[in-house]
Each structure stands twice: as structure tokens, then as C-alpha cells.
Short mmCIF file of C-alpha atoms and ligand atoms in Angstrom, two decimals:
data_model
loop_
_atom_site.label_atom_id
_atom_site.label_comp_id
_atom_site.label_asym_id
_atom_site.label_seq_id
_atom_site.Cartn_x
_atom_site.Cartn_y
_atom_site.Cartn_z
CA PRO A 167 -6.54 -0.61 11.20
CA GLY A 168 -8.39 -3.02 13.68
CA ALA A 169 -10.32 -4.07 10.58
CA SER A 170 -7.40 -5.30 8.74
CA TYR A 171 -6.59 -7.94 11.21
CA GLY A 172 -8.03 -11.46 10.34
CA VAL A 173 -8.18 -14.95 11.84
CA LEU A 174 -7.40 -18.31 10.18
CA PRO A 175 -10.51 -20.62 9.71
CA ARG A 176 -10.85 -24.01 11.49
CA PRO A 177 -10.26 -26.43 10.33
CA CYS A 178 -7.21 -24.71 8.82
CA ARG A 179 -5.22 -26.20 5.77
CA ALA A 180 -1.49 -25.14 6.02
CA LEU A 181 0.95 -25.79 3.35
CA VAL A 182 4.33 -26.06 5.25
CA LEU A 183 7.44 -25.16 3.25
CA LEU A 184 10.37 -26.72 5.24
CA ASN A 185 14.12 -26.51 4.41
CA PRO A 186 15.76 -29.55 6.06
CA GLN A 187 19.33 -27.86 5.71
CA SER A 188 18.34 -24.76 7.39
CA GLY A 189 19.99 -23.82 10.63
CA ALA A 190 21.51 -26.83 12.36
CA GLY A 191 19.74 -29.22 10.16
CA ARG A 192 17.05 -30.21 12.48
CA ALA A 193 14.11 -28.42 11.07
CA LEU A 194 12.26 -31.43 10.12
CA GLU A 195 12.96 -33.27 13.45
CA ASP A 196 11.79 -30.14 15.34
CA PHE A 197 8.61 -29.79 13.18
CA GLN A 198 7.65 -33.30 14.16
CA ALA A 199 8.54 -33.08 17.73
CA VAL A 200 7.38 -29.46 18.60
CA VAL A 201 5.06 -28.03 16.05
CA GLN A 202 2.76 -30.90 14.88
CA PRO A 203 1.36 -31.93 18.22
CA MET A 204 0.51 -28.35 18.78
CA LEU A 205 -1.10 -27.82 15.26
CA ALA A 206 -3.16 -30.96 15.86
CA ASP A 207 -4.71 -29.47 19.05
CA ALA A 208 -5.55 -26.35 17.33
CA ASP A 209 -7.21 -28.04 14.30
CA ILE A 210 -4.67 -26.95 11.85
CA THR A 211 -3.80 -29.77 9.28
CA PRO A 212 -0.27 -29.28 7.85
CA THR A 213 0.83 -30.70 4.58
CA VAL A 214 4.58 -30.76 4.41
CA PHE A 215 6.68 -29.79 1.56
CA VAL A 216 10.47 -30.55 2.08
CA THR A 217 12.61 -28.34 -0.21
CA GLU A 218 15.39 -30.24 -1.91
CA ARG A 219 17.45 -27.31 -3.23
CA PRO A 220 17.50 -23.55 -3.39
CA HIS A 221 14.51 -22.06 -5.27
CA HIS A 222 12.45 -25.18 -4.84
CA ALA A 223 10.02 -23.43 -2.64
CA GLN A 224 9.84 -20.39 -4.95
CA GLU A 225 8.99 -22.61 -7.82
CA LYS A 226 6.41 -24.43 -5.64
CA VAL A 227 4.34 -21.31 -4.80
CA GLN A 228 4.71 -19.81 -8.30
CA ASP A 229 2.10 -22.19 -9.78
CA GLU A 230 0.47 -23.61 -6.67
CA ASP A 231 -3.30 -23.54 -6.49
CA LEU A 232 -3.56 -21.17 -3.52
CA SER A 233 -7.23 -21.79 -2.90
CA GLN A 234 -6.31 -25.15 -1.42
CA TRP A 235 -4.46 -23.43 1.48
CA ASP A 236 -5.56 -21.05 4.39
CA VAL A 237 -2.16 -20.25 5.31
CA LEU A 238 1.59 -20.71 3.83
CA VAL A 239 4.03 -21.68 6.67
CA VAL A 240 7.69 -21.32 6.21
CA MET A 241 9.72 -23.65 8.56
CA SER A 242 13.29 -22.29 7.94
CA GLY A 243 15.37 -19.12 8.15
CA ASP A 244 14.52 -15.77 6.68
CA GLY A 245 16.07 -17.02 3.38
CA LEU A 246 13.29 -19.43 2.60
CA LEU A 247 10.61 -16.89 3.30
CA HIS A 248 12.43 -14.43 1.07
CA GLU A 249 12.07 -17.16 -1.85
CA VAL A 250 8.34 -17.77 -1.06
CA LEU A 251 7.54 -13.93 -1.22
CA ASN A 252 9.35 -13.55 -4.45
CA GLY A 253 7.79 -16.55 -5.94
CA LEU A 254 4.27 -15.09 -5.17
CA MET A 255 5.29 -11.82 -6.59
CA GLU A 256 6.13 -13.67 -10.00
CA ARG A 257 2.57 -14.84 -10.29
CA PRO A 258 0.33 -12.92 -12.54
CA ASP A 259 -2.25 -13.00 -9.90
CA TRP A 260 0.25 -11.70 -7.21
CA GLU A 261 -2.04 -9.22 -5.69
CA GLN A 262 -4.45 -11.89 -4.63
CA ALA A 263 -1.77 -14.30 -3.79
CA LEU A 264 -0.25 -11.96 -1.28
CA GLN A 265 -3.55 -12.10 0.61
CA THR A 266 -2.65 -15.59 1.56
CA PRO A 267 -1.48 -15.26 5.22
CA LEU A 268 2.19 -16.18 5.68
CA CYS A 269 3.67 -17.49 8.62
CA ILE A 270 7.22 -18.05 9.75
CA LEU A 271 8.37 -20.84 12.20
CA PRO A 272 12.06 -20.44 13.11
CA GLY A 273 14.09 -23.29 11.79
CA GLY A 274 17.07 -21.63 10.33
CA SER A 275 20.20 -19.92 11.82
CA GLY A 276 18.82 -16.53 10.91
CA ASN A 277 15.30 -16.08 12.28
CA ALA A 278 14.90 -12.36 12.35
CA LEU A 279 11.21 -12.13 11.47
CA ALA A 280 10.28 -14.69 14.05
CA ALA A 281 12.28 -12.93 16.63
CA SER A 282 10.59 -9.59 15.53
CA ILE A 283 6.95 -11.30 15.64
CA ASN A 284 7.60 -12.69 19.05
CA TYR A 285 8.82 -9.16 20.31
CA TYR A 286 5.71 -7.42 18.68
CA ALA A 287 3.51 -9.98 20.44
CA GLY A 288 4.96 -8.69 23.76
CA ASN A 289 6.69 -11.91 24.66
CA ASP A 290 10.02 -12.11 26.55
CA HIS A 291 13.04 -12.52 24.58
CA VAL A 292 13.68 -16.35 23.81
CA ALA A 293 15.76 -18.24 21.26
CA LYS A 294 15.78 -21.78 19.75
CA LYS A 295 13.09 -24.15 20.91
CA LYS A 296 11.32 -21.71 22.97
CA LEU A 297 11.15 -19.21 20.10
CA LEU A 298 9.71 -21.91 18.08
CA THR A 299 7.12 -22.73 20.56
CA ASN A 300 6.17 -19.25 20.91
CA CYS A 301 5.88 -18.81 17.13
CA THR A 302 3.89 -22.15 16.87
CA PHE A 303 1.43 -20.73 19.63
CA ILE A 304 0.90 -17.71 17.73
CA LEU A 305 0.07 -19.62 14.57
CA CYS A 306 -2.22 -21.64 16.64
CA LYS A 307 -4.16 -18.60 17.72
CA GLY A 308 -4.34 -17.65 13.91
CA LEU A 309 -4.36 -13.94 13.96
CA HIS A 310 -2.97 -12.27 10.86
CA ALA A 311 -2.13 -8.78 10.12
CA PRO A 312 -0.91 -6.62 7.19
CA MET A 313 2.98 -6.40 6.68
CA ASP A 314 4.88 -3.81 4.87
CA LEU A 315 7.28 -4.98 1.99
CA VAL A 316 10.19 -3.10 0.26
CA SER A 317 10.81 -3.34 -3.52
CA LEU A 318 14.49 -3.30 -4.38
CA SER A 319 15.83 -2.68 -7.89
CA THR A 320 19.27 -2.80 -9.03
CA ALA A 321 21.35 -1.19 -11.85
CA SER A 322 21.51 -4.53 -13.71
CA GLY A 323 17.74 -4.75 -13.83
CA LYS A 324 16.98 -7.13 -11.09
CA ARG A 325 14.04 -6.66 -8.78
CA PHE A 326 13.20 -8.24 -5.42
CA PHE A 327 10.70 -7.98 -2.72
CA SER A 328 12.02 -7.90 0.80
CA PHE A 329 10.31 -8.26 4.24
CA LEU A 330 13.31 -7.72 6.47
CA GLY A 331 16.24 -5.76 5.45
CA PHE A 332 18.90 -4.69 2.94
CA GLY A 333 22.55 -4.54 3.92
CA TRP A 334 26.01 -3.40 2.69
CA GLY A 335 29.21 -3.38 4.29
CA PHE A 336 29.94 -4.92 7.78
CA ILE A 337 26.52 -6.53 8.48
CA ALA A 338 26.31 -7.95 5.02
CA ASP A 339 29.73 -9.36 5.27
CA VAL A 340 28.93 -10.88 8.64
CA ASP A 341 25.73 -12.51 7.27
CA ILE A 342 27.45 -13.91 4.08
CA ASP A 343 30.95 -14.87 5.69
CA SER A 344 29.18 -16.70 8.51
CA GLU A 345 27.19 -18.89 6.36
CA LYS A 346 29.88 -21.65 6.57
CA TYR A 347 29.08 -21.72 10.31
CA ARG A 348 25.27 -22.25 9.89
CA ARG A 349 25.46 -25.43 11.97
CA LEU A 350 26.28 -23.29 15.07
CA GLY A 351 22.79 -21.86 14.82
CA ASN A 352 22.56 -18.17 15.85
CA ALA A 353 26.00 -18.29 17.31
CA ARG A 354 27.32 -18.03 13.72
CA PHE A 355 26.64 -14.25 13.87
CA THR A 356 28.83 -13.79 17.13
CA LEU A 357 31.55 -15.69 15.53
CA GLY A 358 31.27 -13.84 12.21
CA THR A 359 31.12 -10.45 14.01
CA LEU A 360 34.38 -10.93 15.78
CA GLN A 361 36.04 -12.24 12.65
CA CYS A 362 34.82 -9.19 10.61
CA LEU A 363 35.95 -6.80 13.40
CA VAL A 364 39.61 -7.91 12.92
CA ARG A 365 39.63 -6.97 9.34
CA LEU A 366 37.43 -4.11 9.44
CA ARG A 367 37.03 -2.29 6.13
CA ILE A 368 35.64 0.78 4.76
CA TYR A 369 33.31 1.02 1.83
CA GLN A 370 32.90 3.98 -0.40
CA GLY A 371 29.61 5.04 -1.98
CA ARG A 372 26.91 7.65 -1.95
CA LEU A 373 23.72 7.16 0.04
CA SER A 374 20.64 9.13 -0.30
CA TYR A 375 17.13 8.89 1.22
CA LEU A 376 13.53 10.24 1.41
CA PRO A 377 12.93 11.09 4.94
CA ALA A 378 9.82 9.43 6.29
CA ALA A 379 8.28 12.33 8.22
CA PRO A 380 9.62 15.69 6.76
CA PRO A 381 8.02 18.60 8.92
CA ALA A 382 5.02 20.10 7.22
CA ASP A 383 6.64 23.35 6.34
CA THR A 384 9.30 21.76 4.35
CA LEU A 385 7.02 22.45 1.31
CA LEU A 386 7.70 26.28 1.85
CA VAL A 387 10.99 28.08 1.94
CA PRO A 388 11.66 31.79 2.05
CA LEU A 389 11.11 33.39 -1.41
CA GLY A 390 14.26 33.88 -3.29
CA GLN A 391 15.93 30.78 -1.82
CA PRO A 392 16.39 27.59 -3.78
CA VAL A 393 13.63 25.05 -3.02
CA PRO A 394 14.79 22.29 -0.68
CA PRO A 395 15.92 19.11 -2.47
CA HIS A 396 13.28 16.47 -2.10
CA TRP A 397 15.72 13.80 -0.81
CA VAL A 398 18.68 14.07 1.47
CA VAL A 399 22.14 13.06 0.20
CA VAL A 400 24.37 11.90 3.06
CA PRO A 401 27.50 14.15 2.79
CA GLU A 402 30.04 11.57 3.90
CA GLU A 403 30.77 8.84 1.30
CA GLU A 404 32.78 6.48 3.30
CA PHE A 405 31.00 3.65 5.50
CA VAL A 406 31.52 0.74 7.51
CA CYS A 407 28.08 -0.36 7.09
CA VAL A 408 24.67 0.54 5.80
CA TYR A 409 21.56 -1.37 6.71
CA ALA A 410 17.92 -0.72 5.89
CA ILE A 411 15.82 -2.77 8.24
CA TYR A 412 11.88 -2.80 8.31
CA GLN A 413 11.44 -5.15 11.22
CA SER A 414 12.73 -4.94 14.79
CA HIS A 415 15.23 -7.73 14.73
CA LEU A 416 18.49 -8.36 12.69
CA GLY A 417 18.73 -11.67 14.33
CA THR A 418 17.36 -13.60 17.21
CA ASN A 419 19.58 -11.63 19.62
CA LEU A 420 20.08 -8.38 17.78
CA LEU A 421 17.16 -5.85 18.39
CA MET A 422 18.26 -3.28 15.76
CA ALA A 423 15.17 -1.15 15.44
CA PRO A 424 13.07 -1.30 18.59
CA ALA A 425 10.48 1.03 17.24
CA ALA A 426 9.77 -0.90 14.13
CA ARG A 427 6.45 -2.77 13.51
CA LEU A 428 4.88 -4.87 10.92
CA HIS A 429 3.15 -2.08 9.15
CA ASP A 430 4.50 1.19 10.26
CA GLY A 431 5.19 2.42 6.58
CA CYS A 432 8.81 3.00 7.42
CA ILE A 433 12.41 1.77 6.49
CA HIS A 434 14.68 2.33 9.37
CA LEU A 435 17.98 3.25 7.72
CA PHE A 436 21.12 2.68 9.82
CA TYR A 437 24.57 3.62 8.69
CA VAL A 438 27.89 3.70 10.31
CA ARG A 439 30.29 6.28 8.95
CA ALA A 440 34.09 5.42 8.57
CA GLY A 441 36.30 6.28 11.32
CA ILE A 442 34.55 4.48 14.01
CA SER A 443 36.95 2.34 16.18
CA ARG A 444 36.78 -1.32 16.57
CA VAL A 445 35.89 -0.92 20.21
CA ALA A 446 33.00 1.39 19.50
CA LEU A 447 31.64 -0.93 16.76
CA LEU A 448 31.93 -3.74 19.15
CA LYS A 449 30.02 -1.85 21.88
CA ILE A 450 27.25 -1.02 19.20
CA PHE A 451 26.67 -4.68 18.56
CA LEU A 452 26.77 -5.68 22.23
CA ALA A 453 24.24 -3.13 23.13
CA MET A 454 22.08 -4.39 20.17
CA GLY A 455 21.40 -7.32 22.14
CA ARG A 456 19.16 -5.37 24.29
CA GLY A 457 18.30 -2.61 21.81
CA THR A 458 20.22 -0.09 23.54
CA HIS A 459 22.79 0.86 20.89
CA LEU A 460 21.24 4.21 20.09
CA GLU A 461 21.45 5.24 23.68
CA LEU A 462 25.32 5.07 23.16
CA ASN A 463 25.03 8.43 21.28
CA CYS A 464 27.92 7.16 19.01
CA PRO A 465 28.70 9.96 16.69
CA HIS A 466 29.38 7.48 13.81
CA LEU A 467 26.09 5.59 14.11
CA HIS A 468 23.08 7.10 12.40
CA CYS A 469 19.37 6.15 12.17
CA VAL A 470 16.75 7.72 10.17
CA PRO A 471 13.10 6.68 9.34
CA VAL A 472 12.92 6.88 5.57
CA ARG A 473 10.30 5.94 2.76
CA ALA A 474 12.89 5.19 0.11
CA PHE A 475 16.76 5.10 -0.33
CA ARG A 476 19.41 4.80 -2.96
CA LEU A 477 22.78 3.36 -2.37
CA GLU A 478 25.48 3.98 -5.08
CA PRO A 479 28.48 1.99 -4.13
CA ARG A 480 31.87 3.18 -5.71
CA GLY A 481 33.42 -0.03 -7.41
CA SER A 482 31.69 -3.42 -6.85
CA ALA A 483 33.97 -4.85 -3.85
CA GLY A 484 31.99 -6.53 -0.97
CA VAL A 485 28.51 -7.99 -0.98
CA MET A 486 25.07 -6.83 -0.44
CA THR A 487 22.31 -8.70 1.21
CA VAL A 488 18.45 -8.93 0.85
CA ASP A 489 16.84 -10.57 3.81
CA GLY A 490 20.07 -12.06 4.56
CA GLU A 491 20.52 -13.45 1.21
CA ALA A 492 23.73 -12.54 -1.02
CA LEU A 493 23.45 -10.09 -3.69
CA ALA A 494 26.36 -8.70 -6.01
CA CYS A 495 27.34 -5.23 -5.26
CA GLU A 496 25.81 -2.68 -7.60
CA PRO A 497 23.72 0.46 -7.28
CA VAL A 498 20.36 -0.29 -5.72
CA GLN A 499 17.39 1.53 -4.68
CA GLY A 500 14.39 0.69 -2.64
CA GLN A 501 10.97 1.99 -1.38
CA ILE A 502 8.40 0.91 1.23
CA HIS A 503 5.13 -0.38 0.02
CA GLY A 504 2.70 -0.41 2.94
CA ARG A 505 0.43 -3.39 4.11
CA MET A 506 1.38 -5.37 0.97
CA CYS A 507 1.15 -8.88 2.27
CA ARG A 508 -0.21 -10.53 5.33
CA VAL A 509 1.53 -12.29 8.17
CA VAL A 510 0.50 -14.40 11.20
CA THR A 511 1.19 -12.31 14.20
CA GLY A 512 0.37 -12.34 17.85
P1 ADP B 1095 19.36 -20.24 7.33
O1 ADP B 1095 18.74 -19.21 8.35
O2 ADP B 1095 19.78 -21.48 8.04
O3 ADP B 1095 20.34 -19.63 6.58
P2 ADP B 1095 17.45 -20.06 5.10
O4 ADP B 1095 15.84 -20.47 5.37
O5 ADP B 1095 17.81 -18.85 5.20
O6 ADP B 1095 18.07 -20.81 6.40
O7 ADP B 1095 17.99 -21.08 3.99
C1 ADP B 1095 19.16 -20.85 3.46
C2 ADP B 1095 19.18 -21.13 1.95
O8 ADP B 1095 19.00 -22.42 1.67
C3 ADP B 1095 18.16 -20.48 1.22
O9 ADP B 1095 19.03 -19.55 0.23
C4 ADP B 1095 17.54 -21.48 0.42
O10 ADP B 1095 17.24 -21.26 -0.93
C5 ADP B 1095 18.35 -22.66 0.57
N1 ADP B 1095 17.65 -23.94 0.41
C6 ADP B 1095 16.38 -24.28 0.60
N2 ADP B 1095 16.12 -25.71 0.52
C7 ADP B 1095 17.42 -26.19 0.50
C8 ADP B 1095 17.91 -27.63 0.47
N3 ADP B 1095 17.16 -28.55 0.45
N4 ADP B 1095 19.18 -27.79 0.29
C9 ADP B 1095 20.16 -26.77 0.34
N5 ADP B 1095 19.71 -25.38 0.37
C10 ADP B 1095 18.31 -25.21 0.42
MG1 MG B 1096 19.56 -17.42 5.64
#
């Protein structure tokens, strides 16, 4: 795997896709004050493309001559990187396009990949400007490594690529309901969590998955017994929340999957069964700040490493999210694709 690591050339030509509306609306200011001086010292030349509307970045990378750039930098939240990734996937030369290293600099209110990369690099947990400084320093060092992606397809025929997570129920609700508090930055999620706890709901549906590491002998069962079904179907069909995450962090202050790494070939599937009390759910979210929620041994919280999953909601109430972006609620399935793109990492 060592050979799969690369390093950015010097001088380095960086296309910076920047969403001026992300987070508290200070991405451009922060870029000029914090990022630009550091890049200059590291012989990285940024060309800034300021997005004017949703899908602008996606369209930009769809027919960009990528040979001009050594790295595509996204200065925004996870949402803009989701656009860039899907723009690259729409290109006829997507396979080659995905070899262009991507870099995330936290400028948004949801900066889960930036927080994950800061964590993988072994840095202390930080937020805001300190997280931006750490991520810029990682870019200045210029190491890049493969990252797993997940493909998601829906009953209505949509297909997405995702680098962070898929959610339904509680976490998806918090994510989308709290968008109106984007100006609060990361605090939007704390406020959103408390609000959603007050009107806690149950979502009905069927969840199935292909376990990541079945023991070797599952190929054999005693003669005369039915063969084991390849997939696991979760027996309960009432959930408070389903979240499939493939990075460590759900948000700057939420260490949801401490064991996750950029290319571990794994989807970390979390689900919370109905019947959990509000207090127990709150405890889970408080513990997630330090990544100790699994140690609570809450009987309603499940976490399984999987390679693929399918979620069939009963009815279309509620929202789903991909990398924090809203999706209409419908049957959806996804699978991991190992080491599909490259990302700048510590
Ligand atoms: P945040 O973490 O603050 O939500 P994101 O990077 O997730 O930041 O961006 C949120 C949304 O803003 C994305 O869906 C993106 O398409 C959209 N967007 C991008 N550029 C603009 C713009 N200039 N004005 C408004 N919305 C934009
Ligand atoms: Mg967002």
C-alpha cells in the first residue's frame, strides 16, 4: 500500500473551488487570510473559482481540462466536494479524472471529511480556524493517498458517488433541518440535535447488508441445512436512525466511526432501533464527541462493518442525506468501491 501514496509536484498548480456562502459566509476571507500565505510559502499557486450557485462547481469540473491542475482543492463544506466528485464521475474519462488528487479545506458548517483527515493525521481534535490551518498545512506537505467511495442508487434511477456517508432518520433530519442555522457554523448541529430530540420520530423500513468480514467457514453449513443467506436482513423494521459512514467523523465534533480510515474498504453501518429513550439517544450523541458511544453498550445502537447495504423505507416520509445533502426518501442501496479516488492527507 505504501506505493499508492503520492506527493504533489512543485511548483504545484491548484484549482480552488470556493463556496462563498458556505458555513458562516467567511470562506473567501479565510482563504485570503489563512490559506494563501501558507500556499505561497509551499510553492503552491492557487487559481480561485468562486461558485455562484449550487451545481456551479459540478459543471466546472465536468468539462475542465484537468491537465492544467495538479490538485483540485475544495474550500467549503462536504456538500461542495460531493458536487465536485459527482461532476468528475459524469466525465467520459472519469477513471483518469479521479486520479487528480482532491483536497478539502474546511470552509463550511459541515466539515466531516476535513475533521476525519485531521484525525487520521494524528493531530489533536481542533475546529474552526485551527482545523483550517491544520488542513492547509497537510496540503502544503502535499501527500496524497487513495480514498474509498460508495456508489448509491435509488429506486427512481438516480446514481450518486459518496465519500462520507448516507443517512436516514434522526441524523438526516438534524442535518437538513439545521441548514437554516448554517450561520452558526458547526453549532448548528448541536441546536438541531436538541430540536429533533424533542419531536423524536420512528421510521419504518427494511435494512439489509452484506457483512464486511464473514468468518471463512460461512461458505459451509452442515449438509441437509439450507445454505446461509448471503446477506443479513435486520429483523427489526422500526428505526430512529440509519447512518452508513465511511470516514471517522460525522461532523467536526462527532467522532462516529473511530476505526474508519480513508481506504479500509468498509462501510460502517450504524442503526438505532426504535424504543430508545430520548435520554439514551442524547447520551449517545454526547459520547460521540469523544468517540466513546459504542462503549455505552446501548442495546438499541448497532454498528456493523459492511460492504453493501440496502434500505427499503416503508412510505416516503422523512429525508435521506448523501454527504450531508438532502435526497428524497425512497429505496436505496449502496456498495463500497475501494481506493477509487485520491485525496490529500497527512
Ligand atoms: P455547508 O457545510 O455550509 O453546508 P457546503 O459545501 O455543504 O457548505 O455547501 C452547501 C450548498 O451550497 C451545496 O449544496 C452547494 O451546492 C451550494 N452552493 C455552492 N455555491 C453556492 C453559492 N454561491 N450560493 C449558494 N449556494 C451555493
Ligand atoms: Mg453541507
